[in-house]
PDB file of C-alpha atoms in Angstrom:
ATOM      1  CA  UNK N1001      15.918  13.836  23.046  1.00 85.00           C
ATOM      2  CA  UNK N1002      15.064  11.089  20.625  1.00 88.00           C
ATOM      3  CA  UNK N1003      17.943   9.950  18.467  1.00 92.00           C
ATOM      4  CA  UNK N1004      18.397   7.673  15.500  1.00 95.00           C
ATOM      5  CA  UNK N1005      21.978   6.648  14.934  1.00 96.00           C
ATOM      6  CA  UNK N1006      23.485   4.936  11.934  1.00 97.00           C
ATOM      7  CA  UNK N1007      26.795   3.197  11.544  1.00 97.00           C
ATOM      8  CA  UNK N1008      29.067   3.269   9.746  1.00 97.00           C
ATOM      9  CA  UNK N1009      29.062   6.817   8.440  1.00 96.00           C
ATOM     10  CA  UNK N1010      31.025   5.761   5.339  1.00 97.00           C
ATOM     11  CA  UNK N1011      31.683   2.431   3.692  1.00 97.00           C
ATOM     12  CA  UNK N1012      33.939   1.779   0.743  1.00 97.00           C
ATOM     13  CA  UNK N1013      33.635  -1.629  -0.875  1.00 98.00           C
ATOM     14  CA  UNK N1014      34.886  -3.434  -3.918  1.00 98.00           C
ATOM     15  CA  UNK N1015      32.200  -4.328  -6.393  1.00 98.00           C
ATOM     16  CA  UNK N1016      30.852  -7.757  -5.512  1.00 98.00           C
ATOM     17  CA  UNK N1017      31.453  -7.403  -1.769  1.00 98.00           C
ATOM     18  CA  UNK N1018      28.597  -7.296   0.701  1.00 98.00           C
ATOM     19  CA  UNK N1019      27.554  -4.199   2.624  1.00 98.00           C
ATOM     20  CA  UNK N1020      25.610  -3.679   5.834  1.00 98.00           C
ATOM     21  CA  UNK N1021      24.422  -0.532   7.558  1.00 98.00           C
ATOM     22  CA  UNK N1022      22.954  -0.478  11.052  1.00 98.00           C
ATOM     23  CA  UNK N1023      20.359   1.797  12.554  1.00 98.00           C
ATOM     24  CA  UNK N1024      19.736   2.215  16.277  1.00 98.00           C
ATOM     25  CA  UNK N1025      16.992   4.214  17.920  1.00 96.00           C
ATOM     26  CA  UNK N1026      16.957   5.600  21.452  1.00 95.00           C
ATOM     27  CA  UNK N1027      13.223   4.818  21.625  1.00 93.00           C
ATOM     28  CA  UNK N1028      10.997   1.965  20.529  1.00 94.00           C
ATOM     29  CA  UNK N1029       9.677   2.607  17.041  1.00 93.00           C
ATOM     30  CA  UNK N1030       6.257   1.745  15.669  1.00 92.00           C
ATOM     31  CA  UNK N1031       7.895   1.330  12.283  1.00 94.00           C
ATOM     32  CA  UNK N1032      11.099   2.091  10.469  1.00 96.00           C
ATOM     33  CA  UNK N1033      11.622   3.344   6.947  1.00 97.00           C
ATOM     34  CA  UNK N1034      14.663   3.185   4.692  1.00 98.00           C
ATOM     35  CA  UNK N1035      15.557   5.669   1.977  1.00 98.00           C
ATOM     36  CA  UNK N1036      18.298   5.860  -0.624  1.00 98.00           C
ATOM     37  CA  UNK N1037      19.785   9.051  -1.958  1.00 97.00           C
ATOM     38  CA  UNK N1038      21.954   8.916  -5.055  1.00 97.00           C
ATOM     39  CA  UNK N1039      24.754  11.513  -5.329  1.00 95.00           C
ATOM     40  CA  UNK N1040      23.206  14.848  -6.265  1.00 94.00           C
ATOM     41  CA  UNK N1041      19.708  13.412  -5.947  1.00 97.00           C
ATOM     42  CA  UNK N1042      16.888  13.334  -3.482  1.00 97.00           C
ATOM     43  CA  UNK N1043      15.914  10.643  -0.947  1.00 98.00           C
ATOM     44  CA  UNK N1044      13.802   7.867  -2.390  1.00 98.00           C
ATOM     45  CA  UNK N1045      11.740   5.535  -0.240  1.00 98.00           C
ATOM     46  CA  UNK N1046      12.870   1.906  -0.242  1.00 98.00           C
ATOM     47  CA  UNK N1047      10.810   0.075   2.339  1.00 97.00           C
ATOM     48  CA  UNK N1048       8.898   0.243   5.598  1.00 96.00           C
ATOM     49  CA  UNK N1049       9.115  -2.386   8.346  1.00 97.00           C
ATOM     50  CA  UNK N1050       6.408  -2.591  10.961  1.00 95.00           C
ATOM     51  CA  UNK N1051       6.530  -5.891  12.822  1.00 96.00           C
ATOM     52  CA  UNK N1052       8.996  -6.973  15.480  1.00 96.00           C
ATOM     53  CA  UNK N1053      11.629  -9.254  13.925  1.00 97.00           C
ATOM     54  CA  UNK N1054      10.388  -8.546  10.409  1.00 97.00           C
ATOM     55  CA  UNK N1055      12.657  -9.388   7.483  1.00 98.00           C
ATOM     56  CA  UNK N1056      11.960  -8.155   3.974  1.00 98.00           C
ATOM     57  CA  UNK N1057      13.917  -8.660   0.779  1.00 98.00           C
ATOM     58  CA  UNK N1058      14.139  -6.625  -2.383  1.00 97.00           C
ATOM     59  CA  UNK N1059      16.375  -8.468  -4.836  1.00 97.00           C
ATOM     60  CA  UNK N1060      19.882  -8.122  -3.334  1.00 98.00           C
ATOM     61  CA  UNK N1061      18.697  -5.945  -0.423  1.00 98.00           C
ATOM     62  CA  UNK N1062      17.633  -7.473   2.898  1.00 98.00           C
ATOM     63  CA  UNK N1063      16.021  -5.343   5.586  1.00 98.00           C
ATOM     64  CA  UNK N1064      15.551  -6.400   9.198  1.00 98.00           C
ATOM     65  CA  UNK N1065      13.658  -4.873  12.099  1.00 98.00           C
ATOM     66  CA  UNK N1066      14.869  -5.895  15.542  1.00 97.00           C
ATOM     67  CA  UNK N1067      12.808  -7.850  18.037  1.00 96.00           C
ATOM     68  CA  UNK N1068      12.707  -4.879  20.402  1.00 96.00           C
ATOM     69  CA  UNK N1069      11.831  -2.525  17.504  1.00 95.00           C
ATOM     70  CA  UNK N1070      14.766  -0.280  18.396  1.00 96.00           C
ATOM     71  CA  UNK N1071      17.189  -1.319  15.697  1.00 97.00           C
ATOM     72  CA  UNK N1072      17.260  -2.206  12.059  1.00 98.00           C
ATOM     73  CA  UNK N1073      19.725  -3.171   9.367  1.00 98.00           C
ATOM     74  CA  UNK N1074      20.063  -3.064   5.620  1.00 98.00           C
ATOM     75  CA  UNK N1075      22.269  -5.659   3.955  1.00 98.00           C
ATOM     76  CA  UNK N1076      23.247  -5.570   0.306  1.00 98.00           C
ATOM     77  CA  UNK N1077      24.619  -8.766  -1.208  1.00 98.00           C
ATOM     78  CA  UNK N1078      27.211  -8.528  -3.975  1.00 98.00           C
ATOM     79  CA  UNK N1079      27.237  -4.756  -4.361  1.00 98.00           C
ATOM     80  CA  UNK N1080      27.081  -3.149  -7.768  1.00 98.00           C
ATOM     81  CA  UNK N1081      28.067   0.348  -8.863  1.00 97.00           C
ATOM     82  CA  UNK N1082      24.377   1.171  -9.060  1.00 97.00           C
ATOM     83  CA  UNK N1083      24.187   0.768  -5.253  1.00 98.00           C
ATOM     84  CA  UNK N1084      26.296   3.890  -4.739  1.00 98.00           C
ATOM     85  CA  UNK N1085      24.576   6.490  -2.582  1.00 97.00           C
ATOM     86  CA  UNK N1086      23.618   7.329   0.962  1.00 97.00           C
ATOM     87  CA  UNK N1087      21.213   5.092   2.848  1.00 98.00           C
ATOM     88  CA  UNK N1088      19.050   6.623   5.550  1.00 98.00           C
ATOM     89  CA  UNK N1089      16.847   5.019   8.139  1.00 97.00           C
ATOM     90  CA  UNK N1090      13.996   6.993   9.666  1.00 96.00           C
ATOM     91  CA  UNK N1091      11.487   6.436  12.423  1.00 94.00           C
ATOM     92  CA  UNK N1092       8.386   8.266  13.626  1.00 91.00           C
ATOM     93  CA  UNK N1093       9.066  11.093  16.041  1.00 85.00           C
ATOM     94  CA  UNK N1094       7.959   9.973  19.482  1.00 75.00           C
ATOM     95  CA  UNK N1095       4.951  11.966  20.598  1.00 69.00           C
ATOM     96  CA  UNK N1096       5.011  13.978  17.399  1.00 66.00           C
ATOM     97  CA  UNK N1097       2.457  14.494  14.679  1.00 66.00           C
ATOM     98  CA  UNK N1098       1.795  11.217  12.947  1.00 65.00           C
ATOM     99  CA  UNK N1099       3.938  11.025   9.867  1.00 77.00           C
ATOM    100  CA  UNK N1100       6.828  13.147  11.133  1.00 89.00           C
ATOM    101  CA  UNK N1101      10.097  11.274  10.870  1.00 92.00           C
ATOM    102  CA  UNK N1102      13.466  11.533  12.533  1.00 93.00           C
ATOM    103  CA  UNK N1103      16.259  10.541  10.161  1.00 95.00           C
ATOM    104  CA  UNK N1104      19.600   8.975  10.905  1.00 95.00           C
ATOM    105  CA  UNK N1105      22.616  10.755   9.464  1.00 96.00           C
ATOM    106  CA  UNK N1106      23.005   8.103   6.832  1.00 96.00           C
ATOM    107  CA  UNK N1107      25.657   5.685   5.604  1.00 97.00           C
ATOM    108  CA  UNK N1108      27.424   6.752   2.450  1.00 97.00           C
ATOM    109  CA  UNK N1109      28.322   3.781   0.262  1.00 98.00           C
ATOM    110  CA  UNK N1110      30.944   3.952  -2.441  1.00 98.00           C
ATOM    111  CA  UNK N1111      31.625   0.992  -4.710  1.00 97.00           C
ATOM    112  CA  UNK N1112      34.893   0.531  -6.546  1.00 95.00           C
ATOM    113  CA  UNK N1113      34.484  -1.275  -9.869  1.00 93.00           C
TER     114      UNK N1113
ATOM    115  CA  UNK G 783       2.033  12.823 -12.581  1.00 74.00           C
ATOM    116  CA  UNK G 784       4.979  15.039 -11.545  1.00 83.00           C
ATOM    117  CA  UNK G 785       5.074  14.025  -7.853  1.00 96.00           C
ATOM    118  CA  UNK G 786       6.743  16.758  -5.805  1.00 98.00           C
ATOM    119  CA  UNK G 787       8.173  19.761  -7.611  1.00 98.00           C
ATOM    120  CA  UNK G 788      10.378  22.505  -6.199  1.00 98.00           C
ATOM    121  CA  UNK G 789      11.540  25.841  -7.508  1.00 97.00           C
ATOM    122  CA  UNK G 790      14.124  27.140  -7.913  1.00 98.00           C
ATOM    123  CA  UNK G 791      16.730  24.389  -8.315  1.00 97.00           C
ATOM    124  CA  UNK G 792      19.629  26.676  -7.437  1.00 97.00           C
ATOM    125  CA  UNK G 793      19.838  30.057  -5.746  1.00 97.00           C
ATOM    126  CA  UNK G 794      22.585  32.363  -4.561  1.00 98.00           C
ATOM    127  CA  UNK G 795      21.661  35.049  -2.051  1.00 97.00           C
ATOM    128  CA  UNK G 796      23.549  37.747  -0.267  1.00 98.00           C
ATOM    129  CA  UNK G 797      23.323  38.006   3.492  1.00 98.00           C
ATOM    130  CA  UNK G 798      20.138  39.813   4.452  1.00 98.00           C
ATOM    131  CA  UNK G 799      18.238  39.099   1.265  1.00 98.00           C
ATOM    132  CA  UNK G 800      14.918  37.306   1.358  1.00 97.00           C
ATOM    133  CA  UNK G 801      13.463  34.593  -0.816  1.00 97.00           C
ATOM    134  CA  UNK G 802      10.686  32.029  -0.989  1.00 98.00           C
ATOM    135  CA  UNK G 803      11.161  28.404  -1.947  1.00 98.00           C
ATOM    136  CA  UNK G 804       8.143  26.924  -3.658  1.00 98.00           C
ATOM    137  CA  UNK G 805       6.882  23.354  -3.386  1.00 98.00           C
ATOM    138  CA  UNK G 806       3.905  21.633  -4.944  1.00 98.00           C
ATOM    139  CA  UNK G 807       2.638  18.044  -4.960  1.00 98.00           C
ATOM    140  CA  UNK G 808       0.031  16.397  -7.136  1.00 96.00           C
ATOM    141  CA  UNK G 809      -0.547  13.242  -5.081  1.00 96.00           C
ATOM    142  CA  UNK G 810      -3.366  14.693  -2.955  1.00 95.00           C
ATOM    143  CA  UNK G 811      -1.326  14.178   0.209  1.00 95.00           C
ATOM    144  CA  UNK G 812      -2.412  15.830   3.414  1.00 94.00           C
ATOM    145  CA  UNK G 813       1.047  16.190   4.974  1.00 94.00           C
ATOM    146  CA  UNK G 814       3.907  18.250   3.651  1.00 96.00           C
ATOM    147  CA  UNK G 815       7.388  18.900   5.044  1.00 96.00           C
ATOM    148  CA  UNK G 816      10.437  21.093   4.624  1.00 98.00           C
ATOM    149  CA  UNK G 817      13.880  19.679   5.415  1.00 98.00           C
ATOM    150  CA  UNK G 818      17.383  20.970   5.180  1.00 98.00           C
ATOM    151  CA  UNK G 819      20.344  18.731   4.466  1.00 97.00           C
ATOM    152  CA  UNK G 820      23.869  19.639   5.455  1.00 95.00           C
ATOM    153  CA  UNK G 821      26.958  17.472   4.993  1.00 86.00           C
ATOM    154  CA  UNK G 822      27.136  14.806   7.674  1.00 80.00           C
ATOM    155  CA  UNK G 823      23.922  16.005   9.326  1.00 82.00           C
ATOM    156  CA  UNK G 824      21.289  13.956   7.578  1.00 89.00           C
ATOM    157  CA  UNK G 825      17.861  15.471   7.030  1.00 95.00           C
ATOM    158  CA  UNK G 826      16.524  17.883   9.618  1.00 95.00           C
ATOM    159  CA  UNK G 827      12.899  18.929   9.720  1.00 94.00           C
ATOM    160  CA  UNK G 828      12.336  22.677   9.506  1.00 96.00           C
ATOM    161  CA  UNK G 829       8.534  22.912   9.399  1.00 96.00           C
ATOM    162  CA  UNK G 830       5.672  20.625   8.560  1.00 94.00           C
ATOM    163  CA  UNK G 831       2.012  20.858   7.723  1.00 94.00           C
ATOM    164  CA  UNK G 832      -0.188  17.968   8.762  1.00 92.00           C
ATOM    165  CA  UNK G 833      -3.129  19.253   6.740  1.00 91.00           C
ATOM    166  CA  UNK G 834      -4.255  22.240   4.755  1.00 91.00           C
ATOM    167  CA  UNK G 835      -4.405  25.289   6.984  1.00 89.00           C
ATOM    168  CA  UNK G 836      -2.049  24.006   9.683  1.00 92.00           C
ATOM    169  CA  UNK G 837       1.692  24.392  10.108  1.00 95.00           C
ATOM    170  CA  UNK G 838       4.065  23.506  12.923  1.00 93.00           C
ATOM    171  CA  UNK G 839       7.705  23.849  13.824  1.00 94.00           C
ATOM    172  CA  UNK G 840      10.147  21.037  13.396  1.00 92.00           C
ATOM    173  CA  UNK G 841      13.645  20.596  14.748  1.00 91.00           C
ATOM    174  CA  UNK G 842      15.303  23.690  13.210  1.00 95.00           C
ATOM    175  CA  UNK G 843      12.657  26.394  12.502  1.00 97.00           C
ATOM    176  CA  UNK G 844      14.621  29.522  13.431  1.00 97.00           C
ATOM    177  CA  UNK G 845      15.041  31.951  10.546  1.00 97.00           C
ATOM    178  CA  UNK G 846      12.255  30.409   8.466  1.00 98.00           C
ATOM    179  CA  UNK G 847       8.547  30.840   7.906  1.00 98.00           C
ATOM    180  CA  UNK G 848       6.118  28.676   5.966  1.00 98.00           C
ATOM    181  CA  UNK G 849       2.760  28.960   4.288  1.00 97.00           C
ATOM    182  CA  UNK G 850       0.426  26.107   3.374  1.00 96.00           C
ATOM    183  CA  UNK G 851      -1.255  27.931   0.530  1.00 88.00           C
ATOM    184  CA  UNK G 852      -3.645  25.087  -0.299  1.00 95.00           C
ATOM    185  CA  UNK G 853      -3.512  21.308  -0.241  1.00 96.00           C
ATOM    186  CA  UNK G 854      -1.006  21.204  -3.101  1.00 97.00           C
ATOM    187  CA  UNK G 855       1.422  23.974  -2.177  1.00 97.00           C
ATOM    188  CA  UNK G 856       3.744  24.557   0.770  1.00 98.00           C
ATOM    189  CA  UNK G 857       6.266  27.393   0.629  1.00 98.00           C
ATOM    190  CA  UNK G 858       9.306  28.160   2.758  1.00 98.00           C
ATOM    191  CA  UNK G 859      10.437  31.755   3.267  1.00 98.00           C
ATOM    192  CA  UNK G 860      13.773  33.086   4.417  1.00 97.00           C
ATOM    193  CA  UNK G 861      13.184  36.657   5.565  1.00 94.00           C
ATOM    194  CA  UNK G 862      16.806  37.646   6.075  1.00 97.00           C
ATOM    195  CA  UNK G 863      19.205  35.039   4.768  1.00 97.00           C
ATOM    196  CA  UNK G 864      22.344  34.167   6.728  1.00 98.00           C
ATOM    197  CA  UNK G 865      25.402  32.132   5.642  1.00 97.00           C
ATOM    198  CA  UNK G 866      24.331  29.444   8.142  1.00 97.00           C
ATOM    199  CA  UNK G 867      21.304  28.841   5.938  1.00 98.00           C
ATOM    200  CA  UNK G 868      23.487  27.651   3.080  1.00 98.00           C
ATOM    201  CA  UNK G 869      22.133  24.162   2.536  1.00 98.00           C
ATOM    202  CA  UNK G 870      20.117  21.881   0.313  1.00 98.00           C
ATOM    203  CA  UNK G 871      16.389  22.203   0.974  1.00 98.00           C
ATOM    204  CA  UNK G 872      13.986  19.364   0.305  1.00 98.00           C
ATOM    205  CA  UNK G 873      10.233  19.444   0.315  1.00 98.00           C
ATOM    206  CA  UNK G 874       8.350  16.206   0.883  1.00 97.00           C
ATOM    207  CA  UNK G 875       4.779  15.010   1.101  1.00 97.00           C
ATOM    208  CA  UNK G 876       3.025  11.957   2.464  1.00 95.00           C
ATOM    209  CA  UNK G 877      -0.109  10.472   3.822  1.00 90.00           C
ATOM    210  CA  UNK G 878       0.223  10.115   7.600  1.00 79.00           C
ATOM    211  CA  UNK G 879       2.163   7.079   8.626  1.00 77.00           C
ATOM    212  CA  UNK G 880       3.269   6.292   5.114  1.00 88.00           C
ATOM    213  CA  UNK G 881       6.375   6.908   3.073  1.00 94.00           C
ATOM    214  CA  UNK G 882       7.476  10.402   2.194  1.00 96.00           C
ATOM    215  CA  UNK G 883       7.986  11.547  -1.375  1.00 97.00           C
ATOM    216  CA  UNK G 884      10.735  14.087  -1.843  1.00 98.00           C
ATOM    217  CA  UNK G 885      11.178  16.835  -4.382  1.00 98.00           C
ATOM    218  CA  UNK G 886      14.444  17.325  -6.314  1.00 98.00           C
ATOM    219  CA  UNK G 887      15.744  19.928  -3.855  1.00 98.00           C
ATOM    220  CA  UNK G 888      16.902  23.535  -3.917  1.00 98.00           C
ATOM    221  CA  UNK G 889      20.610  24.203  -3.518  1.00 97.00           C
ATOM    222  CA  UNK G 890      20.931  27.526  -1.706  1.00 98.00           C
ATOM    223  CA  UNK G 891      24.136  29.442  -1.125  1.00 97.00           C
ATOM    224  CA  UNK G 892      24.188  32.532   1.069  1.00 98.00           C
ATOM    225  CA  UNK G 893      27.303  34.689   0.739  1.00 97.00           C
TER     226      UNK G 893
END
C-alpha cells in the first residue's frame, strides 16, 4: 500500500545548528503538506507545496518538493528552542477521497540550549 | 472563532465501557476527520466525512463508529473500549485539497 516515510525519526541538535528532515513517498503526490506538533500539542499546518521542484521559505524554514514529486524536505537554519517538536509530512491518499491525507511518522526534533 | 474543539480533554475508561468523543468546527468546512496518534506511529485515519451526511472508513476503523451530526459536528464512539484503544485522538477539518485544522486532542486511557 501507499507509504510516506520520514527520516530521521529523532534528531537532537545544539541550538544554532541546522536541521533537516526528509520525506519520501511510494507514489507520486499531487501536493505535500508539512505540519508541526509541539510537545503535548496538536499538529499545526505549516505549508503546502504543489509544483515539481518548488522551494518555499518561511523565515528560517526552507521547504522543497522534489522534481519527481515523490520526496520533500524541510530544512531549519540555526535552530532555536522554539523549534522543538515533531515535524510531519503528509500527502493525499492515492485514489482516496480528495482531502484525505497519509502522514509520515514524523521527525522529533529536540534542541539543546 | 474557536476553530476545532474537542471534548473531553482526558478520559479514563475500563475495558468494555463505552464513550463518545465530541468534535465541532466553526470554519464551515465540508470535510472532517478522526485520527489516532500512538507513539512512533504518526497519525492514522480512523474515519472521515467528506460532507454532511456521509462517512467512510479510514485506515484503522475497527472498534469505532462515527456520526456526522450536522456540518459542524462529527463524533467518534467506542462501543466497547479495549486497552489497544489507549491513544490520543485528534479531530480535524478542512476544505477538500487544503490544509487540515486539528483540535486539541483527547487523551484516552483504557485500563
